[in-house]
Amino acid sequence: MEDPGNGGHAALVQLQAYLAQMDHAGETRLPAERELSESLGVSRGDLRKALAVLEKDGRIWRHVGRGTFVGSGPVEETIGISEIAGRTNPADVMRARLIIEPEIAREAALHATLSDIASMRQSLVQTREAVTWRQYENIDNLLHRQIAQASRNNVLLGLFDVLNAVRRTVVWGRLRSEGARPPADHHSFGDHERIVEAIAERDLGGAAAAMRLHLQQVERRLIPVREAAE
Amino acid sequence: MEDPGNGGHAALVQLQAYLAQMDHAGETRLPAERELSESLGVSRGDLRKALAVLEKDGRIWRHVGRGTFVGSGPVEETIGISEIAGRTNPADVMRARLIIEPEIAREAALHATLSDIASMRQSLVQTREAVTWRQYENIDNLLHRQIAQASRNNVLLGLFDVLNAVRRTVVWGRLRSEGARPPADHHSFGDHERIVEAIAERDLGGAAAAMRLHLQQVERRLIPVREAAE
DNA sequence: AATTTAACCAATTCGCATATGATTTCCCTT
DNA sequence: AAGGGAAATCATATGCGAATTGGTTAAATT
């Protein structure tokens, strides 16, 4: 019916024109294939061929149930926590913390407000007052997050949250077995205080170094054996 | 009705017993408050008091519409890209790249395999052969990701992917306006080569420094005005 | 007077209807 | 008989309303 013999080339031309017009209007999603084929006066088969060409060229992006979009596709939302945690191990998580968190601490030393520092110091006190291991862990988590928040950079804070969620996923089931032991060891207290102190004094390198040292201590404690021999 | 005067202590005891039994069974979610209060034979008010105690102690986790869970809460899957991108700006994204990516490059210099380096060098060549800006961007993205992959740490790679997705979300619509201009400038080519070279030579500090320099160049180009005066 | 009970609110999940791109089948034209 | 288009079908994703659930407030009961 539709001027056969052109091999669908007319459809491609019309589609490109439509796309340019739409691109100019700022729209990113184009109508459904059924509507568009009728609107452009071409068969759906030809339209799909033209769409396939544009997709292979990277100009559009299609997905079942969602629609067809211009550009490099709808942002890939599917980098979820479990996706990362599923193909890694505690050692890599610890290594990543050792790489990322000192730099975050350095940035915190540069941008922390007085309110941030006050909150951290309050957490320091609460850390010492914890009577349960779980309580201690919660406050420890909070303190580390407060440091990330003190960077005053929501991207860094978001990355920290992702890293933290991955960590809690990967090592899940390891801490639970230790039960309700109180935190009798005092090594982390000093570490935390040194970090906060360096941030308060705007000592960028000192904050990074203190955080690195602290995480190395934590890493050492994660190694199962040898603790007695030390 | 329920033996008044105990101040809800009986509810706490019963709840702890119930929690222990459930914990042993491996379940993580406990029934709704209305059911549980009837099941345990205590008023909802007393049950909520007991739940509040356990929550403050960190043993359970409650959330409206979801339910009550044992442990440190259901793994927070909802740190999605849009959640981060929604409350930030291009400057913070650039700053985060400037902080994170050099450290990733340093790690890559330490762990990259020969295969990794070969892939990167191939991307270098392809970068120079790109005839479209979109093509160039794609290969540039690929190269940066290859560097993250060369760290041989899936957590770092995942964090890079998140950061990259946030970047593409935040700056979306800015690059599109420049249309189909071919990449006539050559400054990034040298940057990229220096980074890959440093990684190949296992020069940790050099790789980080080269990456930092490269990103600073990119940041400079993102500033809208002043480009002609340079 | 105090606590239980019920009612209501806000946030979340669940199920079903709808929308969409992919695929197959059928039918008409030539 | 063959080719191509139109319709039917499938698999996946979204939207919306009902039901669920923790949090809060008011009424009722003892």
Short mmCIF file of C-alpha atoms (C1' of nucleotides) in Angstrom, two decimals:
data_model
loop_
_atom_site.label_atom_id
_atom_site.label_comp_id
_atom_site.label_asym_id
_atom_site.label_seq_id
_atom_site.Cartn_x
_atom_site.Cartn_y
_atom_site.Cartn_z
CA MET A 1 0.00 0.00 0.00
CA GLU A 2 2.80 2.35 0.88
CA ASP A 3 4.71 2.89 -2.29
CA PRO A 4 6.53 -0.40 -2.32
CA GLY A 5 9.97 -0.86 -3.74
CA ASN A 6 11.79 1.87 -1.84
CA GLY A 7 12.98 -0.71 0.69
CA GLY A 8 11.95 1.39 3.65
CA HIS A 9 14.35 4.18 2.83
CA ALA A 10 11.56 6.74 2.90
CA ALA A 11 10.76 5.68 6.43
CA LEU A 12 14.36 6.33 7.51
CA VAL A 13 14.33 9.79 5.97
CA GLN A 14 11.06 10.73 7.60
CA LEU A 15 12.20 9.35 10.92
CA GLN A 16 15.41 11.38 10.85
CA ALA A 17 13.41 14.52 10.12
CA TYR A 18 11.03 13.74 12.95
CA LEU A 19 13.94 13.09 15.28
CA ALA A 20 15.63 16.36 14.42
CA GLN A 21 12.40 18.28 15.01
CA MET A 22 11.85 16.51 18.32
CA ASP A 23 15.46 16.98 19.32
CA HIS A 24 15.04 20.68 18.77
CA ALA A 25 11.99 20.71 21.00
CA GLY A 26 13.99 19.14 23.82
CA GLU A 27 11.89 15.99 23.98
CA THR A 28 13.73 12.76 24.61
CA ARG A 29 11.01 10.16 24.25
CA LEU A 30 9.27 9.54 20.95
CA PRO A 31 5.78 8.06 20.48
CA ALA A 32 5.03 4.38 20.46
CA GLU A 33 5.79 2.46 17.30
CA ARG A 34 2.13 1.91 16.55
CA GLU A 35 1.28 5.60 16.76
CA LEU A 36 4.41 6.76 15.01
CA SER A 37 3.98 4.39 12.10
CA GLU A 38 0.49 5.71 11.49
CA SER A 39 1.57 9.28 12.08
CA LEU A 40 4.40 9.06 9.56
CA GLY A 41 2.33 7.02 7.11
CA VAL A 42 4.73 4.08 6.95
CA SER A 43 4.28 0.47 7.93
CA ARG A 44 5.46 -0.62 11.33
CA GLY A 45 7.90 -3.04 9.73
CA ASP A 46 9.63 -0.28 7.78
CA LEU A 47 9.59 1.97 10.82
CA ARG A 48 11.23 -0.76 12.87
CA LYS A 49 13.93 -1.20 10.24
CA ALA A 50 14.67 2.51 10.36
CA LEU A 51 14.68 2.47 14.14
CA ALA A 52 17.07 -0.47 14.11
CA VAL A 53 19.49 1.48 11.92
CA LEU A 54 19.40 4.48 14.25
CA GLU A 55 19.80 2.27 17.28
CA LYS A 56 22.85 0.54 15.87
CA ASP A 57 24.26 3.98 15.22
CA GLY A 58 23.75 4.87 18.86
CA ARG A 59 21.38 7.76 18.21
CA ILE A 60 18.39 6.20 19.94
CA TRP A 61 17.80 3.68 22.68
CA ARG A 62 14.90 1.24 22.91
CA HIS A 63 13.58 -0.82 25.79
CA VAL A 64 10.52 -3.05 26.05
CA GLY A 65 7.75 -1.56 28.13
CA ARG A 66 9.43 1.81 28.43
CA GLY A 67 9.66 3.28 24.98
CA THR A 68 12.24 4.68 22.58
CA PHE A 69 14.54 7.51 23.61
CA VAL A 70 17.07 9.74 21.90
CA GLY A 71 20.64 9.96 23.15
CA SER A 72 22.80 7.45 24.91
CA GLY A 73 19.86 5.75 26.50
CA PRO A 74 18.04 6.20 29.78
CA VAL A 75 20.54 6.39 32.59
CA GLU A 76 21.59 2.97 33.73
CA GLU A 77 19.95 2.76 37.11
CA THR A 78 20.77 -0.87 37.65
CA ILE A 79 24.15 -0.67 39.40
CA GLY A 80 22.50 -1.76 42.64
CA ILE A 81 24.32 -2.68 45.80
CA SER A 82 23.75 -6.40 45.48
CA GLU A 83 25.14 -6.26 41.96
CA ILE A 84 28.44 -5.00 43.31
CA ALA A 85 28.43 -7.12 46.44
CA GLY A 86 27.59 -10.25 44.47
CA ARG A 87 30.95 -10.42 42.73
CA THR A 88 33.46 -9.33 45.31
CA ASN A 89 34.90 -10.29 48.67
CA PRO A 90 35.68 -8.73 52.03
CA ALA A 91 39.31 -8.13 51.12
CA ASP A 92 38.40 -5.97 48.13
CA VAL A 93 35.88 -4.06 50.19
CA MET A 94 38.50 -3.33 52.82
CA ARG A 95 40.97 -2.31 50.14
CA ALA A 96 38.42 0.06 48.63
CA ARG A 97 37.73 1.61 52.02
CA LEU A 98 41.46 2.06 52.51
CA ILE A 99 41.65 3.91 49.21
CA ILE A 100 38.49 6.00 49.34
CA GLU A 101 37.90 6.96 52.94
CA PRO A 102 41.22 8.72 53.63
CA GLU A 103 40.58 11.00 50.67
CA ILE A 104 37.09 11.69 51.98
CA ALA A 105 38.59 12.53 55.36
CA ARG A 106 41.02 14.91 53.65
CA GLU A 107 38.11 16.64 51.93
CA ALA A 108 36.24 16.76 55.23
CA ALA A 109 39.19 18.53 56.84
CA LEU A 110 38.88 21.16 54.12
CA HIS A 111 35.13 21.71 54.21
CA ALA A 112 33.79 20.67 57.63
CA THR A 113 31.66 23.25 59.39
CA LEU A 114 31.80 23.88 63.10
CA SER A 115 28.48 22.11 63.41
CA ASP A 116 29.91 19.06 61.66
CA ILE A 117 32.83 18.95 64.06
CA ALA A 118 30.54 19.32 67.06
CA SER A 119 28.43 16.39 65.86
CA MET A 120 31.52 14.24 65.40
CA ARG A 121 32.78 15.03 68.88
CA GLN A 122 29.40 14.09 70.30
CA SER A 123 29.63 10.75 68.52
CA LEU A 124 33.11 10.27 69.96
CA VAL A 125 31.65 10.53 73.45
CA GLN A 126 28.77 8.21 72.63
CA THR A 127 31.23 5.69 71.24
CA ARG A 128 32.90 5.42 74.63
CA GLU A 129 29.52 5.13 76.39
CA ALA A 130 28.31 2.20 74.30
CA VAL A 131 27.58 -0.87 76.40
CA THR A 132 26.80 -3.26 73.54
CA TRP A 133 28.81 -4.26 70.56
CA ARG A 134 25.91 -3.53 68.30
CA GLN A 135 25.54 -0.09 69.81
CA TYR A 136 29.21 0.54 69.29
CA GLU A 137 28.98 -0.50 65.67
CA ASN A 138 26.02 1.75 65.04
CA ILE A 139 27.78 4.78 66.46
CA ASP A 140 30.99 3.87 64.64
CA ASN A 141 29.03 3.75 61.41
CA LEU A 142 27.45 7.08 62.23
CA LEU A 143 30.80 8.69 62.91
CA HIS A 144 32.30 7.53 59.63
CA ARG A 145 29.23 8.80 57.82
CA GLN A 146 29.44 12.14 59.59
CA ILE A 147 32.98 12.47 58.28
CA ALA A 148 31.75 11.80 54.75
CA GLN A 149 28.97 14.30 55.27
CA ALA A 150 31.49 16.88 56.45
CA SER A 151 33.06 16.80 53.00
CA ARG A 152 30.03 18.89 52.03
CA ASN A 153 29.90 16.97 48.76
CA ASN A 154 26.78 14.91 48.20
CA VAL A 155 28.45 12.82 45.54
CA LEU A 156 31.18 11.72 47.92
CA LEU A 157 28.54 11.10 50.57
CA GLY A 158 26.55 8.97 48.14
CA LEU A 159 29.61 6.97 47.15
CA PHE A 160 30.36 6.41 50.81
CA ASP A 161 26.83 5.16 51.39
CA VAL A 162 27.17 2.74 48.48
CA LEU A 163 30.50 1.50 49.76
CA ASN A 164 29.07 1.13 53.24
CA ALA A 165 26.04 -0.82 52.00
CA VAL A 166 28.33 -3.13 50.02
CA ARG A 167 30.47 -3.68 53.08
CA ARG A 168 27.50 -4.53 55.27
CA THR A 169 26.20 -6.91 52.63
CA VAL A 170 29.46 -8.71 52.09
CA VAL A 171 30.42 -9.23 55.70
CA TRP A 172 26.88 -10.01 56.79
CA GLY A 173 26.67 -13.00 59.04
CA ARG A 174 30.21 -12.65 60.27
CA LEU A 175 29.57 -10.19 63.05
CA ARG A 176 26.30 -11.71 64.18
CA SER A 177 28.05 -14.80 65.44
CA GLU A 178 30.04 -12.82 67.96
CA GLY A 179 26.89 -12.03 69.88
CA ALA A 180 26.58 -9.36 72.52
CA ARG A 181 30.19 -8.94 73.48
CA PRO A 182 30.98 -5.51 74.84
CA PRO A 183 33.75 -3.53 73.15
CA ALA A 184 36.51 -3.98 75.65
CA ASP A 185 39.32 -2.91 73.32
CA HIS A 186 40.23 0.73 73.21
CA HIS A 187 42.36 1.03 70.11
CA SER A 188 39.64 2.53 67.87
CA PHE A 189 38.86 5.27 70.35
CA GLY A 190 42.23 6.89 69.94
CA ASP A 191 42.08 6.44 66.18
CA HIS A 192 38.74 8.17 65.96
CA GLU A 193 39.85 11.03 68.17
CA ARG A 194 42.97 11.61 66.09
CA ILE A 195 40.90 11.71 62.90
CA VAL A 196 38.38 14.19 64.28
CA GLU A 197 41.15 16.28 65.80
CA ALA A 198 42.98 16.52 62.46
CA ILE A 199 39.76 17.54 60.75
CA ALA A 200 39.10 20.18 63.39
CA GLU A 201 42.61 21.57 62.92
CA ARG A 202 42.20 21.64 59.12
CA ASP A 203 45.16 19.30 58.81
CA LEU A 204 44.35 17.71 55.43
CA GLY A 205 47.24 15.28 55.29
CA GLY A 206 46.89 14.44 58.96
CA ALA A 207 43.22 13.56 58.58
CA ALA A 208 43.93 11.30 55.61
CA ALA A 209 46.84 9.64 57.39
CA ALA A 210 44.87 9.10 60.59
CA MET A 211 41.99 7.57 58.68
CA ARG A 212 44.36 5.30 56.77
CA LEU A 213 46.00 4.16 59.97
CA HIS A 214 42.63 3.51 61.58
CA LEU A 215 41.42 1.40 58.69
CA GLN A 216 44.65 -0.56 58.67
CA GLN A 217 44.05 -1.36 62.32
CA VAL A 218 40.52 -2.47 61.53
CA GLU A 219 41.82 -4.57 58.66
CA ARG A 220 44.27 -6.24 60.96
CA ARG A 221 41.48 -7.12 63.37
CA LEU A 222 39.47 -8.75 60.61
CA ILE A 223 42.14 -11.35 60.10
CA PRO A 224 40.77 -14.30 62.08
CA VAL A 225 43.86 -15.84 63.69
CA ARG A 226 47.09 -14.47 65.15
CA GLU A 227 45.36 -12.01 67.41
CA ALA A 228 46.70 -13.69 70.51
CA ALA A 229 50.25 -13.84 69.20
CA GLU A 230 50.29 -10.09 68.85
CA MET B 1 -7.12 -6.07 81.07
CA GLU B 2 -3.65 -7.47 80.91
CA ASP B 3 -2.42 -7.58 84.45
CA PRO B 4 -1.86 -3.86 84.91
CA GLY B 5 0.96 -2.41 86.93
CA ASN B 6 3.85 -4.30 85.41
CA GLY B 7 4.65 -1.24 83.27
CA GLY B 8 4.93 -3.27 80.12
CA HIS B 9 7.90 -5.26 81.34
CA ALA B 10 6.10 -8.54 80.63
CA ALA B 11 5.71 -7.46 77.03
CA LEU B 12 9.46 -6.91 76.72
CA VAL B 13 10.22 -10.32 78.13
CA GLN B 14 7.77 -12.08 75.86
CA LEU B 15 9.04 -10.12 72.87
CA GLN B 16 12.63 -11.09 73.57
CA ALA B 17 11.61 -14.73 73.80
CA TYR B 18 9.68 -14.46 70.55
CA LEU B 19 12.64 -12.75 68.90
CA ALA B 20 15.07 -15.41 70.01
CA GLN B 21 12.80 -18.17 68.73
CA MET B 22 12.37 -16.37 65.41
CA ASP B 23 16.06 -15.60 65.18
CA HIS B 24 16.77 -19.28 65.57
CA ALA B 25 14.38 -20.08 62.73
CA GLY B 26 16.26 -17.74 60.43
CA GLU B 27 13.36 -15.37 59.88
CA THR B 28 14.16 -11.68 59.72
CA ARG B 29 10.73 -10.09 59.59
CA LEU B 30 8.28 -10.29 62.45
CA PRO B 31 4.49 -9.99 62.20
CA ALA B 32 2.65 -6.70 62.15
CA GLU B 33 2.19 -4.96 65.45
CA ARG B 34 -1.57 -5.59 65.47
CA GLU B 35 -1.18 -9.32 64.96
CA LEU B 36 1.78 -9.65 67.29
CA SER B 37 0.08 -7.78 70.11
CA GLU B 38 -2.87 -10.15 69.93
CA SER B 39 -0.61 -13.15 69.50
CA LEU B 40 1.44 -12.31 72.57
CA GLY B 41 -1.59 -11.20 74.56
CA VAL B 42 -0.30 -7.70 75.28
CA SER B 43 -1.64 -4.33 74.32
CA ARG B 44 -0.23 -2.62 71.26
CA GLY B 45 0.98 0.25 73.41
CA ASP B 46 3.08 -2.02 75.61
CA LEU B 47 4.29 -3.91 72.58
CA ARG B 48 5.39 -0.65 70.98
CA LYS B 49 7.24 0.34 74.13
CA ALA B 50 9.10 -2.92 74.09
CA LEU B 51 9.81 -2.56 70.38
CA ALA B 52 11.12 0.95 71.00
CA VAL B 53 13.55 -0.37 73.59
CA LEU B 54 14.83 -3.04 71.26
CA GLU B 55 15.10 -0.54 68.42
CA LYS B 56 17.10 1.91 70.50
CA ASP B 57 19.33 -1.00 71.38
CA GLY B 58 19.83 -1.69 67.67
CA ARG B 59 18.42 -5.21 67.77
CA ILE B 60 15.50 -4.50 65.46
CA TRP B 61 14.73 -2.08 62.66
CA ARG B 62 11.34 -0.59 61.88
CA HIS B 63 10.05 1.23 58.85
CA VAL B 64 6.57 2.50 58.04
CA GLY B 65 4.81 0.42 55.42
CA ARG B 66 7.50 -2.26 55.39
CA GLY B 67 7.45 -3.85 58.80
CA THR B 68 9.83 -4.64 61.62
CA PHE B 69 13.04 -6.61 61.03
CA VAL B 70 15.74 -8.11 63.20
CA GLY B 71 19.36 -7.13 62.75
CA SER B 72 20.85 -3.93 61.41
CA GLY B 73 17.94 -3.39 59.05
CA PRO B 74 17.18 -4.75 55.62
CA VAL B 75 20.06 -4.01 53.31
CA GLU B 76 19.55 -0.53 52.02
CA GLU B 77 19.20 -1.13 48.34
CA THR B 78 17.76 2.26 47.61
CA ILE B 79 20.85 4.40 47.16
CA GLY B 80 20.07 4.62 43.47
CA ILE B 81 21.83 6.87 41.03
CA SER B 82 19.01 9.35 40.72
CA GLU B 83 18.92 9.67 44.49
CA ILE B 84 22.50 10.89 44.47
CA ALA B 85 22.20 12.91 41.30
CA GLY B 86 19.01 14.55 42.47
CA ARG B 87 20.71 16.57 45.18
CA THR B 88 24.02 17.59 43.75
CA ASN B 89 25.55 19.66 40.99
CA PRO B 90 28.20 19.34 38.27
CA ALA B 91 30.86 21.02 40.40
CA ASP B 92 30.54 18.43 43.17
CA VAL B 93 30.62 15.63 40.62
CA MET B 94 33.81 16.99 39.11
CA ARG B 95 35.32 17.40 42.55
CA ALA B 96 34.46 13.80 43.41
CA ARG B 97 36.06 12.57 40.19
CA LEU B 98 39.15 14.60 41.02
CA ILE B 99 39.32 12.89 44.40
CA ILE B 100 38.42 9.34 43.46
CA GLU B 101 39.80 8.63 40.02
CA PRO B 102 43.46 9.43 40.69
CA GLU B 103 43.44 6.92 43.54
CA ILE B 104 41.84 4.37 41.23
CA ALA B 105 44.55 5.05 38.66
CA ARG B 106 47.18 4.51 41.36
CA GLU B 107 45.60 1.17 42.23
CA ALA B 108 45.47 0.29 38.55
CA ALA B 109 49.19 0.95 38.23
CA LEU B 110 49.71 -1.58 40.98
CA HIS B 111 47.42 -4.35 39.74
CA ALA B 112 46.96 -3.97 35.98
CA THR B 113 47.64 -7.10 33.96
CA LEU B 114 49.36 -7.07 30.60
CA SER B 115 46.00 -7.73 29.00
CA ASP B 116 44.54 -4.69 30.72
CA ILE B 117 47.33 -2.49 29.42
CA ALA B 118 46.95 -3.84 25.91
CA SER B 119 43.22 -3.04 25.97
CA MET B 120 43.91 0.47 27.15
CA ARG B 121 46.46 1.06 24.41
CA GLN B 122 43.95 -0.13 21.86
CA SER B 123 41.44 2.37 23.18
CA LEU B 124 44.06 5.08 22.90
CA VAL B 125 44.35 4.40 19.18
CA GLN B 126 40.59 4.29 18.74
CA THR B 127 40.27 7.60 20.53
CA ARG B 128 42.40 9.26 17.85
CA GLU B 129 40.41 7.59 15.08
CA ALA B 130 37.02 8.82 16.26
CA VAL B 131 35.25 10.99 13.70
CA THR B 132 32.23 11.94 15.81
CA TRP B 133 32.05 13.58 19.16
CA ARG B 134 29.72 10.91 20.37
CA GLN B 135 32.14 8.24 19.27
CA TYR B 136 34.96 10.02 21.05
CA GLU B 137 32.95 10.27 24.23
CA ASN B 138 32.08 6.61 24.12
CA ILE B 139 35.69 5.54 23.76
CA ASP B 140 36.81 8.05 26.37
CA ASN B 141 34.28 6.55 28.76
CA LEU B 142 35.51 3.10 27.90
CA LEU B 143 39.13 4.04 28.58
CA HIS B 144 38.38 5.49 31.98
CA ARG B 145 36.40 2.39 32.83
CA GLN B 146 39.22 0.14 31.66
CA ILE B 147 41.49 1.94 34.09
CA ALA B 148 39.03 1.28 36.90
CA GLN B 149 38.80 -2.33 35.81
CA ALA B 150 42.58 -2.62 35.85
CA SER B 151 42.47 -1.98 39.59
CA ARG B 152 41.32 -5.61 39.76
CA ASN B 153 38.93 -4.58 42.51
CA ASN B 154 35.25 -4.98 41.75
CA VAL B 155 34.24 -2.64 44.53
CA LEU B 156 36.30 0.18 43.07
CA LEU B 157 34.92 -0.67 39.65
CA GLY B 158 31.38 -0.55 40.99
CA LEU B 159 31.98 2.79 42.69
CA PHE B 160 33.40 4.12 39.44
CA ASP B 161 30.30 2.98 37.59
CA VAL B 162 28.08 4.71 40.11
CA LEU B 163 30.10 7.89 39.88
CA ASN B 164 30.02 7.71 36.11
CA ALA B 165 26.25 7.22 36.03
CA VAL B 166 25.79 10.18 38.35
CA ARG B 167 27.99 12.29 36.14
CA ARG B 168 26.05 11.40 33.02
CA THR B 169 22.79 12.17 34.78
CA VAL B 170 23.87 15.51 36.18
CA VAL B 171 25.51 16.93 33.07
CA TRP B 172 22.88 15.53 30.77
CA GLY B 173 21.70 18.07 28.25
CA ARG B 174 24.86 20.11 28.41
CA LEU B 175 26.90 18.19 25.87
CA ARG B 176 24.01 17.65 23.53
CA SER B 177 23.90 21.34 22.64
CA GLU B 178 27.33 21.15 21.07
CA GLY B 179 25.94 18.88 18.42
CA ALA B 180 28.03 16.76 16.11
CA ARG B 181 31.31 18.59 16.34
CA PRO B 182 34.34 16.44 15.71
CA PRO B 183 36.98 16.45 18.43
CA ALA B 184 39.50 18.80 16.90
CA ASP B 185 41.37 19.47 20.14
CA HIS B 186 44.23 17.21 21.01
CA HIS B 187 44.89 17.99 24.66
CA SER B 188 43.17 14.90 26.06
CA PHE B 189 45.15 12.58 23.80
CA GLY B 190 48.41 13.39 25.50
CA ASP B 191 46.80 13.20 28.93
CA HIS B 192 45.44 9.76 28.25
CA GLU B 193 48.73 8.51 26.91
CA ARG B 194 50.63 9.74 29.94
CA ILE B 195 48.16 8.00 32.27
CA VAL B 196 48.38 4.68 30.45
CA GLU B 197 52.14 4.98 30.21
CA ALA B 198 52.48 5.55 33.94
CA ILE B 199 50.27 2.55 34.63
CA ALA B 200 52.33 0.41 32.26
CA GLU B 201 55.53 1.47 34.02
CA ARG B 202 54.01 0.71 37.45
CA ASP B 203 54.55 4.32 38.43
CA LEU B 204 51.90 4.66 41.12
CA GLY B 205 52.38 8.32 41.91
CA GLY B 206 52.81 9.17 38.24
CA ALA B 207 49.54 7.52 37.30
CA ALA B 208 47.65 9.36 40.02
CA ALA B 209 49.28 12.67 39.11
CA ALA B 210 48.60 12.21 35.40
CA MET B 211 44.98 11.39 36.07
CA ARG B 212 44.62 14.39 38.35
CA LEU B 213 46.13 16.67 35.74
CA HIS B 214 43.87 15.27 33.05
CA LEU B 215 40.74 15.82 35.10
CA GLN B 216 41.81 19.33 35.96
CA GLN B 217 42.09 20.00 32.22
CA VAL B 218 38.63 18.59 31.69
CA GLU B 219 37.30 20.70 34.55
CA ARG B 220 38.79 23.79 32.99
CA ARG B 221 37.02 23.04 29.74
CA LEU B 222 33.68 22.74 31.49
CA ILE B 223 33.82 26.36 32.62
CA PRO B 224 31.60 28.10 30.07
CA VAL B 225 33.36 31.41 29.41
CA ARG B 226 37.02 32.45 29.17
CA GLU B 227 37.89 29.74 26.69
CA ALA B 228 38.73 32.27 23.99
CA ALA B 229 40.87 34.37 26.33
CA GLU B 230 43.06 31.38 26.95
"C1'" DA C 1 -6.41 8.24 86.34
"C1'" DA C 2 -4.36 5.27 83.70
"C1'" DT C 3 -4.37 2.09 80.19
"C1'" DT C 4 -6.50 -0.24 76.63
"C1'" DT C 5 -8.96 0.11 72.44
"C1'" DA C 6 -10.28 2.11 68.39
"C1'" DA C 7 -9.77 5.41 64.76
"C1'" DC C 8 -6.91 7.97 61.77
"C1'" DC C 9 -2.41 9.35 59.18
"C1'" DA C 10 1.58 8.74 56.26
"C1'" DA C 11 4.56 5.80 53.91
"C1'" DT C 12 5.20 1.42 51.51
"C1'" DT C 13 4.11 -2.63 49.04
"C1'" DC C 14 1.11 -5.60 46.06
"C1'" DG C 15 -1.92 -6.81 42.29
"C1'" DC C 16 -3.99 -5.85 38.21
"C1'" DA C 17 -4.80 -3.16 34.16
"C1'" DT C 18 -2.38 -0.76 30.63
"C1'" DA C 19 1.46 0.48 27.54
"C1'" DT C 20 5.34 -0.73 24.85
"C1'" DG C 21 8.92 -3.03 22.02
"C1'" DA C 22 9.73 -7.73 20.03
"C1'" DT C 23 7.94 -11.76 17.57
"C1'" DT C 24 4.84 -14.62 15.18
"C1'" DT C 25 0.86 -15.52 12.30
"C1'" DC C 26 -2.45 -14.51 8.92
"C1'" DC C 27 -4.12 -12.41 4.82
"C1'" DC C 28 -4.16 -9.65 0.87
"C1'" DT C 29 -2.10 -7.95 -3.36
"C1'" DT C 30 0.49 -8.77 -7.35
"C1'" DA D 1 3.44 -18.59 -5.36
"C1'" DA D 2 5.75 -14.90 -3.12
"C1'" DG D 3 6.28 -10.47 -0.58
"C1'" DG D 4 4.83 -7.37 2.34
"C1'" DG D 5 1.78 -5.30 5.42
"C1'" DA D 6 -1.68 -5.76 9.11
"C1'" DA D 7 -3.24 -8.04 13.01
"C1'" DA D 8 -2.53 -11.10 16.85
"C1'" DT D 9 0.59 -12.57 20.45
"C1'" DC D 10 4.41 -12.37 23.89
"C1'" DA D 11 7.47 -10.51 27.40
"C1'" DT D 12 8.59 -6.76 30.00
"C1'" DA D 13 7.86 -2.24 32.26
"C1'" DT D 14 4.97 1.31 34.15
"C1'" DG D 15 0.73 3.54 36.62
"C1'" DC D 16 -2.68 3.53 39.65
"C1'" DG D 17 -5.67 2.05 43.26
"C1'" DA D 18 -6.38 -1.12 47.14
"C1'" DA D 19 -4.46 -3.22 51.00
"C1'" DT D 20 -0.66 -3.29 54.60
"C1'" DT D 21 2.11 -1.35 58.20
"C1'" DG D 22 4.42 1.63 61.60
"C1'" DG D 23 3.30 6.14 63.86
"C1'" DT D 24 -0.06 9.26 66.13
"C1'" DT D 25 -4.22 10.85 68.26
"C1'" DA D 26 -8.76 10.49 70.23
"C1'" DA D 27 -12.29 7.84 72.55
"C1'" DA D 28 -13.62 4.34 75.82
"C1'" DT D 29 -13.27 1.35 79.68
"C1'" DT D 30 -12.18 -0.14 84.05
#
